[in-house]
Tab-separated table of C-alpha atoms in Angstrom:
chain	number	residue	atom	x	y	z
A	1	UNK	CA	21.029	-31.936	-14.623
A	2	UNK	CA	21.925	-32.606	-10.974
A	3	UNK	CA	19.781	-32.516	-7.873
A	4	UNK	CA	20.061	-29.610	-5.514
A	5	UNK	CA	21.727	-31.836	-2.901
A	6	UNK	CA	24.560	-32.848	-5.227
A	7	UNK	CA	27.683	-30.734	-5.699
A	8	UNK	CA	27.627	-28.714	-8.889
A	9	UNK	CA	30.058	-29.730	-11.580
A	10	UNK	CA	32.956	-27.494	-12.556
A	11	UNK	CA	31.047	-26.408	-15.660
A	12	UNK	CA	28.675	-24.450	-13.452
A	13	UNK	CA	31.413	-22.457	-11.720
A	14	UNK	CA	31.850	-19.822	-14.465
A	15	UNK	CA	28.127	-19.058	-14.334
A	16	UNK	CA	28.579	-17.859	-10.740
A	17	UNK	CA	31.491	-15.543	-11.421
A	18	UNK	CA	29.413	-12.645	-12.732
A	19	UNK	CA	25.801	-13.342	-11.687
A	20	UNK	CA	24.786	-9.721	-12.226
A	21	UNK	CA	24.991	-10.075	-16.013
A	22	UNK	CA	23.258	-13.442	-16.391
A	23	UNK	CA	19.970	-11.849	-17.447
A	24	UNK	CA	21.522	-8.892	-19.281
A	25	UNK	CA	19.982	-9.275	-22.726
A	26	UNK	CA	20.782	-7.552	-26.041
A	27	UNK	CA	17.765	-5.275	-25.496
A	28	UNK	CA	19.928	-3.181	-23.163
A	29	UNK	CA	21.668	-1.646	-26.178
A	30	UNK	CA	18.459	0.354	-26.665
A	31	UNK	CA	19.677	2.575	-23.803
A	32	UNK	CA	22.724	3.485	-25.874
A	33	UNK	CA	20.693	4.108	-29.001
A	34	UNK	CA	18.173	6.294	-27.232
A	35	UNK	CA	20.863	8.317	-25.472
A	36	UNK	CA	23.023	8.840	-28.555
A	37	UNK	CA	20.198	10.135	-30.702
A	38	UNK	CA	19.251	12.756	-28.097
A	39	UNK	CA	22.671	14.275	-28.729
A	40	UNK	CA	22.787	13.964	-32.518
A	41	UNK	CA	19.192	15.064	-33.130
A	42	UNK	CA	19.525	18.094	-30.859
A	43	UNK	CA	22.602	19.343	-32.688
A	44	UNK	CA	20.629	20.016	-35.875
A	45	UNK	CA	17.660	21.857	-34.401
A	46	UNK	CA	16.661	24.878	-36.519
A	47	UNK	CA	16.889	27.384	-33.675
A	48	UNK	CA	20.074	28.186	-31.819
A	49	UNK	CA	19.729	27.711	-28.082
A	50	UNK	CA	22.696	28.814	-25.932
A	51	UNK	CA	24.409	25.803	-24.395
A	52	UNK	CA	22.377	23.276	-26.382
A	53	UNK	CA	25.291	21.952	-28.420
A	54	UNK	CA	27.404	21.487	-25.292
A	55	UNK	CA	24.530	19.610	-23.690
A	56	UNK	CA	24.170	17.441	-26.797
A	57	UNK	CA	27.877	16.646	-26.768
A	58	UNK	CA	27.635	15.716	-23.099
A	59	UNK	CA	24.768	13.340	-23.806
A	60	UNK	CA	26.735	11.803	-26.681
A	61	UNK	CA	29.711	11.276	-24.346
A	62	UNK	CA	27.353	9.517	-21.937
A	63	UNK	CA	26.221	7.217	-24.751
A	64	UNK	CA	29.856	6.395	-25.502
A	65	UNK	CA	30.436	5.447	-21.864
A	66	UNK	CA	27.245	3.370	-21.822
A	67	UNK	CA	28.309	1.587	-25.007
A	68	UNK	CA	31.714	0.705	-23.576
A	69	UNK	CA	30.169	-0.554	-20.332
A	70	UNK	CA	27.580	-2.665	-22.141
A	71	UNK	CA	30.122	-4.167	-24.517
A	72	UNK	CA	32.135	-5.325	-21.505
A	73	UNK	CA	29.063	-6.576	-19.649
A	74	UNK	CA	27.694	-8.426	-22.668
A	75	UNK	CA	31.103	-9.997	-23.282
A	76	UNK	CA	31.056	-11.283	-19.719
A	77	UNK	CA	27.540	-12.558	-20.341
A	78	UNK	CA	28.699	-14.600	-23.336
A	79	UNK	CA	31.784	-15.912	-21.554
A	80	UNK	CA	30.160	-16.921	-18.275
A	81	UNK	CA	26.519	-17.515	-19.210
A	82	UNK	CA	26.570	-19.127	-22.625
A	83	UNK	CA	23.478	-21.184	-21.853
A	84	UNK	CA	21.496	-17.991	-21.313
A	85	UNK	CA	23.041	-16.349	-24.394
A	86	UNK	CA	22.020	-19.351	-26.518
A	87	UNK	CA	18.554	-19.203	-24.979
A	88	UNK	CA	18.257	-15.575	-26.135
A	89	UNK	CA	19.123	-16.581	-29.691
A	90	UNK	CA	16.523	-19.345	-29.650
A	91	UNK	CA	13.825	-17.116	-28.147
A	92	UNK	CA	11.764	-15.387	-30.861
A	93	UNK	CA	11.014	-12.558	-28.416
A	94	UNK	CA	14.704	-11.898	-27.623
A	95	UNK	CA	16.636	-12.755	-30.797
A	96	UNK	CA	15.503	-9.672	-32.796
A	97	UNK	CA	17.164	-7.449	-30.188
A	98	UNK	CA	20.559	-8.461	-31.572
A	99	UNK	CA	19.900	-5.756	-34.133
A	100	UNK	CA	20.210	-3.244	-31.286
A	101	UNK	CA	23.945	-3.947	-30.974
A	102	UNK	CA	24.464	-2.784	-34.534
A	103	UNK	CA	22.341	0.326	-34.091
A	104	UNK	CA	24.068	1.234	-30.824
A	105	UNK	CA	27.486	1.089	-32.519
A	106	UNK	CA	26.232	3.132	-35.464
A	107	UNK	CA	24.424	5.729	-33.359
A	108	UNK	CA	27.470	6.430	-31.209
A	109	UNK	CA	29.749	6.462	-34.259
A	110	UNK	CA	27.542	8.934	-36.097
A	111	UNK	CA	27.372	11.101	-33.004
A	112	UNK	CA	31.160	11.255	-32.895
A	113	UNK	CA	31.263	13.089	-36.230
A	114	UNK	CA	28.148	15.153	-35.534
A	115	UNK	CA	28.921	16.491	-32.040
A	116	UNK	CA	31.761	14.460	-30.540
A	117	UNK	CA	34.323	16.197	-32.720
A	118	UNK	CA	33.832	19.321	-30.617
A	119	UNK	CA	35.614	17.584	-27.747
A	120	UNK	CA	37.841	14.908	-29.313
A	121	UNK	CA	38.745	16.635	-32.589
A	122	UNK	CA	37.732	15.829	-36.145
A	123	UNK	CA	40.481	13.274	-36.808
A	124	UNK	CA	39.670	11.227	-33.717
A	125	UNK	CA	35.935	11.515	-34.385
A	126	UNK	CA	36.315	10.246	-37.946
A	127	UNK	CA	38.548	7.393	-36.777
A	128	UNK	CA	36.057	6.403	-34.071
A	129	UNK	CA	33.143	6.599	-36.481
A	130	UNK	CA	35.029	4.519	-39.049
A	131	UNK	CA	35.580	1.722	-36.546
A	132	UNK	CA	32.050	1.803	-35.152
A	133	UNK	CA	30.437	2.174	-38.582
A	134	UNK	CA	32.377	-0.797	-39.958
A	135	UNK	CA	31.592	-2.994	-36.958
A	136	UNK	CA	27.979	-1.852	-36.732
A	137	UNK	CA	27.341	-2.404	-40.434
A	138	UNK	CA	28.845	-5.908	-40.336
A	139	UNK	CA	26.776	-6.837	-37.285
A	140	UNK	CA	23.643	-5.268	-38.754
A	141	UNK	CA	23.864	-7.082	-42.085
A	142	UNK	CA	24.550	-10.355	-40.275
A	143	UNK	CA	21.575	-9.828	-37.964
A	144	UNK	CA	19.308	-8.913	-40.886
A	145	UNK	CA	19.970	-12.372	-42.341
A	146	UNK	CA	20.593	-14.530	-39.266
A	147	UNK	CA	17.601	-13.492	-37.149
A	148	UNK	CA	14.947	-14.068	-39.860
A	149	UNK	CA	16.694	-17.369	-40.659
A	150	UNK	CA	16.469	-18.480	-37.017
A	151	UNK	CA	12.839	-17.380	-36.885
A	152	UNK	CA	12.098	-19.534	-39.932
A	153	UNK	CA	13.999	-22.718	-39.069
A	154	UNK	CA	14.474	-22.784	-35.281
A	155	UNK	CA	11.820	-20.633	-33.632
A	156	UNK	CA	8.257	-21.818	-33.300
A	157	UNK	CA	6.058	-18.800	-33.914
A	158	UNK	CA	2.282	-18.727	-33.870
A	159	UNK	CA	0.405	-16.417	-36.283
A	160	UNK	CA	-0.752	-14.210	-33.415
A	161	UNK	CA	2.794	-13.593	-32.143
A	162	UNK	CA	3.755	-11.025	-34.785
A	163	UNK	CA	5.438	-8.101	-33.055
A	164	UNK	CA	7.055	-4.778	-34.000
A	165	UNK	CA	10.200	-6.184	-32.374
A	166	UNK	CA	10.672	-8.159	-35.594
A	167	UNK	CA	11.700	-4.908	-37.284
A	168	UNK	CA	14.820	-4.436	-35.133
A	169	UNK	CA	17.276	-6.529	-37.166
A	170	UNK	CA	15.748	-5.256	-40.402
A	171	UNK	CA	16.142	-1.554	-39.606
A	172	UNK	CA	19.828	-1.886	-38.659
A	173	UNK	CA	21.044	-1.582	-42.300
A	174	UNK	CA	18.914	1.555	-42.614
A	175	UNK	CA	20.836	3.108	-39.737
A	176	UNK	CA	24.042	2.311	-41.628
A	177	UNK	CA	22.543	3.979	-44.699
A	178	UNK	CA	21.778	7.130	-42.689
A	179	UNK	CA	25.110	7.289	-40.850
A	180	UNK	CA	27.440	6.257	-43.673
A	181	UNK	CA	27.138	9.519	-45.672
A	182	UNK	CA	28.790	11.362	-42.764
A	183	UNK	CA	32.041	9.614	-43.694
A	184	UNK	CA	31.816	10.278	-47.441
A	185	UNK	CA	33.479	13.743	-47.362
A	186	UNK	CA	36.398	12.282	-45.381
A	187	UNK	CA	37.272	9.739	-48.091
A	188	UNK	CA	39.495	10.456	-51.110
A	189	UNK	CA	37.545	11.949	-54.037
A	190	UNK	CA	36.368	9.673	-56.816
A	191	UNK	CA	35.706	5.968	-56.498
A	192	UNK	CA	35.973	5.704	-52.671
A	193	UNK	CA	33.329	8.371	-52.056
A	194	UNK	CA	30.951	7.106	-54.716
A	195	UNK	CA	31.365	3.512	-53.579
A	196	UNK	CA	30.465	4.323	-49.983
A	197	UNK	CA	27.497	6.461	-51.007
A	198	UNK	CA	26.064	3.785	-53.288
A	199	UNK	CA	26.728	1.120	-50.656
A	200	UNK	CA	24.579	3.174	-48.312
A	201	UNK	CA	21.879	3.366	-50.981
A	202	UNK	CA	22.041	-0.426	-51.324
A	203	UNK	CA	21.598	-0.859	-47.556
A	204	UNK	CA	18.698	1.568	-47.733
A	205	UNK	CA	17.091	-0.816	-50.215
A	206	UNK	CA	17.838	-3.893	-48.113
A	207	UNK	CA	16.133	-2.435	-45.071
A	208	UNK	CA	13.267	-0.724	-46.890
A	209	UNK	CA	12.164	-3.792	-48.840
A	210	UNK	CA	12.499	-6.061	-45.808
A	211	UNK	CA	10.390	-3.606	-43.794
A	212	UNK	CA	7.746	-3.387	-46.512
A	213	UNK	CA	7.172	-7.153	-46.429
A	214	UNK	CA	7.169	-7.323	-42.615
A	215	UNK	CA	5.106	-4.298	-41.630
A	216	UNK	CA	1.837	-5.601	-43.150
A	217	UNK	CA	2.153	-8.739	-40.997
A	218	UNK	CA	2.535	-6.597	-37.878
A	219	UNK	CA	-0.297	-4.254	-38.817
A	220	UNK	CA	-2.538	-7.189	-39.715
A	221	UNK	CA	-1.881	-8.867	-36.367
A	222	UNK	CA	-2.750	-5.617	-34.575
A	223	UNK	CA	-6.055	-5.269	-36.421
A	224	UNK	CA	-7.144	-8.903	-36.240
A	225	UNK	CA	-5.543	-10.091	-33.003
A	226	UNK	CA	-6.363	-7.167	-30.754
A	227	UNK	CA	-4.020	-4.943	-28.727
A	228	UNK	CA	-0.553	-6.149	-27.811
A	229	UNK	CA	0.145	-7.339	-24.258
A	230	UNK	CA	0.598	-4.391	-21.922
A	231	UNK	CA	4.361	-4.782	-21.540
A	232	UNK	CA	4.819	-4.943	-25.325
A	233	UNK	CA	2.608	-1.973	-26.169
A	234	UNK	CA	5.518	0.539	-26.243
A	235	UNK	CA	7.110	-1.568	-28.999
A	236	UNK	CA	4.569	-0.077	-31.403
A	237	UNK	CA	6.884	2.929	-31.496
A	238	UNK	CA	9.513	0.733	-33.169
A	239	UNK	CA	7.624	1.082	-36.443
A	240	UNK	CA	8.712	4.725	-36.485
A	241	UNK	CA	12.343	3.602	-36.740
A	242	UNK	CA	12.460	2.545	-40.396
A	243	UNK	CA	10.140	5.410	-41.345
A	244	UNK	CA	12.126	8.206	-39.724
A	245	UNK	CA	15.508	6.663	-40.464
A	246	UNK	CA	14.759	6.161	-44.147
A	247	UNK	CA	13.644	9.801	-44.436
A	248	UNK	CA	16.889	10.790	-42.727
A	249	UNK	CA	18.891	8.576	-45.072
A	250	UNK	CA	17.517	10.028	-48.325
A	251	UNK	CA	18.167	13.507	-46.941
A	252	UNK	CA	21.783	12.566	-46.204
A	253	UNK	CA	22.173	11.134	-49.702
A	254	UNK	CA	21.046	14.445	-51.162
A	255	UNK	CA	23.415	16.365	-48.870
A	256	UNK	CA	26.589	14.588	-50.016
A	257	UNK	CA	25.699	13.530	-53.578
A	258	UNK	CA	26.842	16.734	-55.389
A	259	UNK	CA	30.374	16.173	-56.593
A	260	UNK	CA	30.298	12.497	-55.597
A	261	UNK	CA	28.000	11.089	-58.294
A	262	UNK	CA	27.311	12.503	-61.779
A	263	UNK	CA	25.125	15.591	-61.929
A	264	UNK	CA	21.802	13.989	-62.966
A	265	UNK	CA	22.044	11.457	-60.146
A	266	UNK	CA	22.915	14.140	-57.623
A	267	UNK	CA	19.827	16.094	-58.660
A	268	UNK	CA	17.807	12.888	-58.471
A	269	UNK	CA	18.842	12.381	-54.856
A	270	UNK	CA	17.590	15.882	-54.088
A	271	UNK	CA	14.231	15.082	-55.663
A	272	UNK	CA	14.071	11.742	-53.826
A	273	UNK	CA	14.668	13.430	-50.485
A	274	UNK	CA	11.397	15.359	-50.881
A	275	UNK	CA	9.216	12.984	-52.915
A	276	UNK	CA	10.044	10.065	-50.625
A	277	UNK	CA	10.426	11.894	-47.342
A	278	UNK	CA	7.176	13.886	-47.318
A	279	UNK	CA	4.728	10.954	-47.664
A	280	UNK	CA	6.752	8.665	-45.397
A	281	UNK	CA	6.901	11.314	-42.689
A	282	UNK	CA	3.151	11.715	-43.058
A	283	UNK	CA	2.646	8.007	-42.419
A	284	UNK	CA	5.072	8.192	-39.486
A	285	UNK	CA	2.961	10.910	-37.858
A	286	UNK	CA	-0.176	8.833	-38.363
A	287	UNK	CA	1.519	5.813	-36.762
A	288	UNK	CA	2.783	7.985	-33.917
A	289	UNK	CA	-0.781	8.991	-33.091
A	290	UNK	CA	-1.926	5.361	-33.270
A	291	UNK	CA	0.919	4.190	-31.023
A	292	UNK	CA	0.256	6.953	-28.487
A	293	UNK	CA	-3.408	5.954	-28.317
A	294	UNK	CA	-2.440	2.336	-27.606
A	295	UNK	CA	0.059	3.386	-24.949
A	296	UNK	CA	-2.475	5.613	-23.199
A	297	UNK	CA	-4.923	2.710	-23.149
A	298	UNK	CA	-2.285	0.317	-21.819
A	299	UNK	CA	-1.217	2.785	-19.144
A	300	UNK	CA	-4.785	3.096	-17.941
A	301	UNK	CA	-4.973	-0.680	-17.718
A	302	UNK	CA	-1.900	-0.865	-15.497
A	303	UNK	CA	1.112	-0.965	-17.804
A	304	UNK	CA	4.215	-0.527	-15.648
A	305	UNK	CA	7.793	0.289	-16.562
A	306	UNK	CA	9.873	-2.200	-18.513
A	307	UNK	CA	12.822	-1.916	-20.859
A	308	UNK	CA	10.361	-1.641	-23.755
A	309	UNK	CA	9.904	1.993	-22.684
A	310	UNK	CA	13.176	2.724	-24.506
A	311	UNK	CA	11.095	2.244	-27.657
A	312	UNK	CA	9.887	5.795	-27.002
A	313	UNK	CA	13.380	7.199	-27.660
A	314	UNK	CA	15.385	6.102	-30.703
A	315	UNK	CA	12.414	5.688	-33.082
A	316	UNK	CA	11.123	9.145	-32.176
A	317	UNK	CA	14.664	10.459	-32.586
A	318	UNK	CA	14.778	9.163	-36.166
A	319	UNK	CA	11.618	11.156	-36.861
A	320	UNK	CA	13.374	14.244	-35.480
A	321	UNK	CA	16.311	13.775	-37.847
A	322	UNK	CA	13.909	12.975	-40.694
A	323	UNK	CA	11.992	16.196	-40.076
A	324	UNK	CA	15.298	18.082	-39.946
A	325	UNK	CA	16.196	16.643	-43.361
A	326	UNK	CA	12.857	17.714	-44.809
A	327	UNK	CA	13.284	21.197	-43.343
A	328	UNK	CA	16.658	21.513	-45.109
A	329	UNK	CA	15.426	20.293	-48.467
A	330	UNK	CA	12.024	21.990	-48.581
A	331	UNK	CA	12.740	25.181	-46.650
A	332	UNK	CA	9.306	24.927	-45.047
A	333	UNK	CA	8.885	26.379	-41.571
A	334	UNK	CA	6.341	23.693	-40.709
A	335	UNK	CA	9.096	21.069	-40.678
A	336	UNK	CA	11.206	23.298	-38.442
A	337	UNK	CA	8.311	23.437	-36.001
A	338	UNK	CA	7.756	19.684	-36.267
A	339	UNK	CA	11.427	19.105	-35.476
A	340	UNK	CA	11.229	21.159	-32.291
A	341	UNK	CA	8.022	19.476	-31.104
A	342	UNK	CA	9.309	15.962	-31.768
A	343	UNK	CA	12.624	16.739	-30.082
A	344	UNK	CA	10.796	17.925	-26.964
A	345	UNK	CA	8.892	14.619	-26.951
A	346	UNK	CA	12.176	12.742	-27.401
A	347	UNK	CA	13.898	14.467	-24.488
A	348	UNK	CA	10.913	13.903	-22.198
A	349	UNK	CA	10.720	10.224	-23.150
A	350	UNK	CA	14.467	9.758	-22.672
A	351	UNK	CA	14.375	11.387	-19.237
A	352	UNK	CA	11.514	9.167	-18.074
A	353	UNK	CA	13.107	5.983	-19.408
A	354	UNK	CA	16.524	6.879	-17.995
A	355	UNK	CA	15.191	7.628	-14.503
A	356	UNK	CA	13.183	4.404	-14.337
A	357	UNK	CA	16.121	2.398	-15.674
A	358	UNK	CA	18.540	3.851	-13.138
A	359	UNK	CA	16.029	3.142	-10.384
A	360	UNK	CA	15.619	-0.443	-11.573
A	361	UNK	CA	19.370	-0.953	-11.737
A	362	UNK	CA	19.961	0.301	-8.209
A	363	UNK	CA	17.144	-1.851	-6.855
A	364	UNK	CA	18.330	-4.878	-8.833
A	365	UNK	CA	14.875	-5.465	-10.307
A	366	UNK	CA	15.933	-5.036	-13.947
A	367	UNK	CA	18.783	-7.545	-13.735
A	368	UNK	CA	16.848	-10.153	-11.778
A	369	UNK	CA	15.747	-13.351	-13.452
A	370	UNK	CA	12.176	-13.872	-14.626
A	371	UNK	CA	9.749	-14.436	-11.814
A	372	UNK	CA	8.097	-17.859	-11.578
A	373	UNK	CA	4.401	-18.021	-12.292
A	374	UNK	CA	2.185	-17.598	-9.207
A	375	UNK	CA	1.749	-20.930	-7.469
A	376	UNK	CA	4.391	-22.661	-9.554
A	377	UNK	CA	6.674	-25.029	-7.595
A	378	UNK	CA	10.282	-24.046	-7.212
A	379	UNK	CA	12.661	-26.034	-9.407
A	380	UNK	CA	14.413	-28.848	-7.577
A	381	UNK	CA	17.343	-29.055	-9.936
A	382	UNK	CA	20.073	-26.795	-11.144
A	383	UNK	CA	21.701	-26.574	-14.543
A	384	UNK	CA	25.328	-27.440	-14.911
A	385	UNK	CA	25.854	-25.238	-17.964
């Protein structure tokens, strides 16, 4: 530490090179996730709408651009603001957002095969998805272990601090499980295809079991500790992520299993897609209603925009893809209708979050540092790291 009157040491110089990214946290990857799933979820809607697929591909291309820009910006953050990056890792409210990096990579990679191939070709789409799936899965599995470890041994968490944000690193392997089957048909027949499919099933189990032991803590805190703080209220939508994504995953398993695993197992995946997906989607709809009620209450009490509003996008998008999977495997028109309704909610939420985010970026408010508490004295010292 040095006083404000003293010259700063050379160690502080890099922190001034790119001041705009000093407070750019890992939560910004939620913009990529929410944008990518608007494109991929819209491509599988049950009704053909002229121009919809082109619009979905355009949105996916935007998510690819956003991902590239954020990867560069976050790299600059780590290079020039390592003190702040370490602070994020040691902050129990920020560390779970490292799971968003994995899900952003996976969402854009899956979108490449789903809609991006229309513009870049199948070969390029598969190559891009392979790279992003591999990187996203590695990051996601690391985050699923590292973040809970840090929470246990380094973070100091009070019982009343349980938050849906804790699910972010745990749901990342589930996104891998849902996206991985898209690459199965592009592998050589036999062992490679079966290995990837069963690896996705294993990641499904990793995420599902971790979610099942964490969700009761979050639900219990909500019931016994009262509503979440206003700014955190949108994070209740994060619970929809593992629910919708797991329903999507079992549907994808059933889609690719025939010819990849022995016949009885392939039929079993088809049964699992319905027997698992129907009750889980039912619980997801119940939680959606609960989360909406909390958000309406918080809005009435003055909840303003924050980056947590992106929680309204990707989790809802996973419910869209989950409903699409149930529509395929049950043939019921009710799931077709549910898909359309949820997708309309997704698009509206994405538009609102995107407009507010763009406005905050142009004004500089979203990249500004945290405001000091009212009446708090200004710091008289400056860090040298």
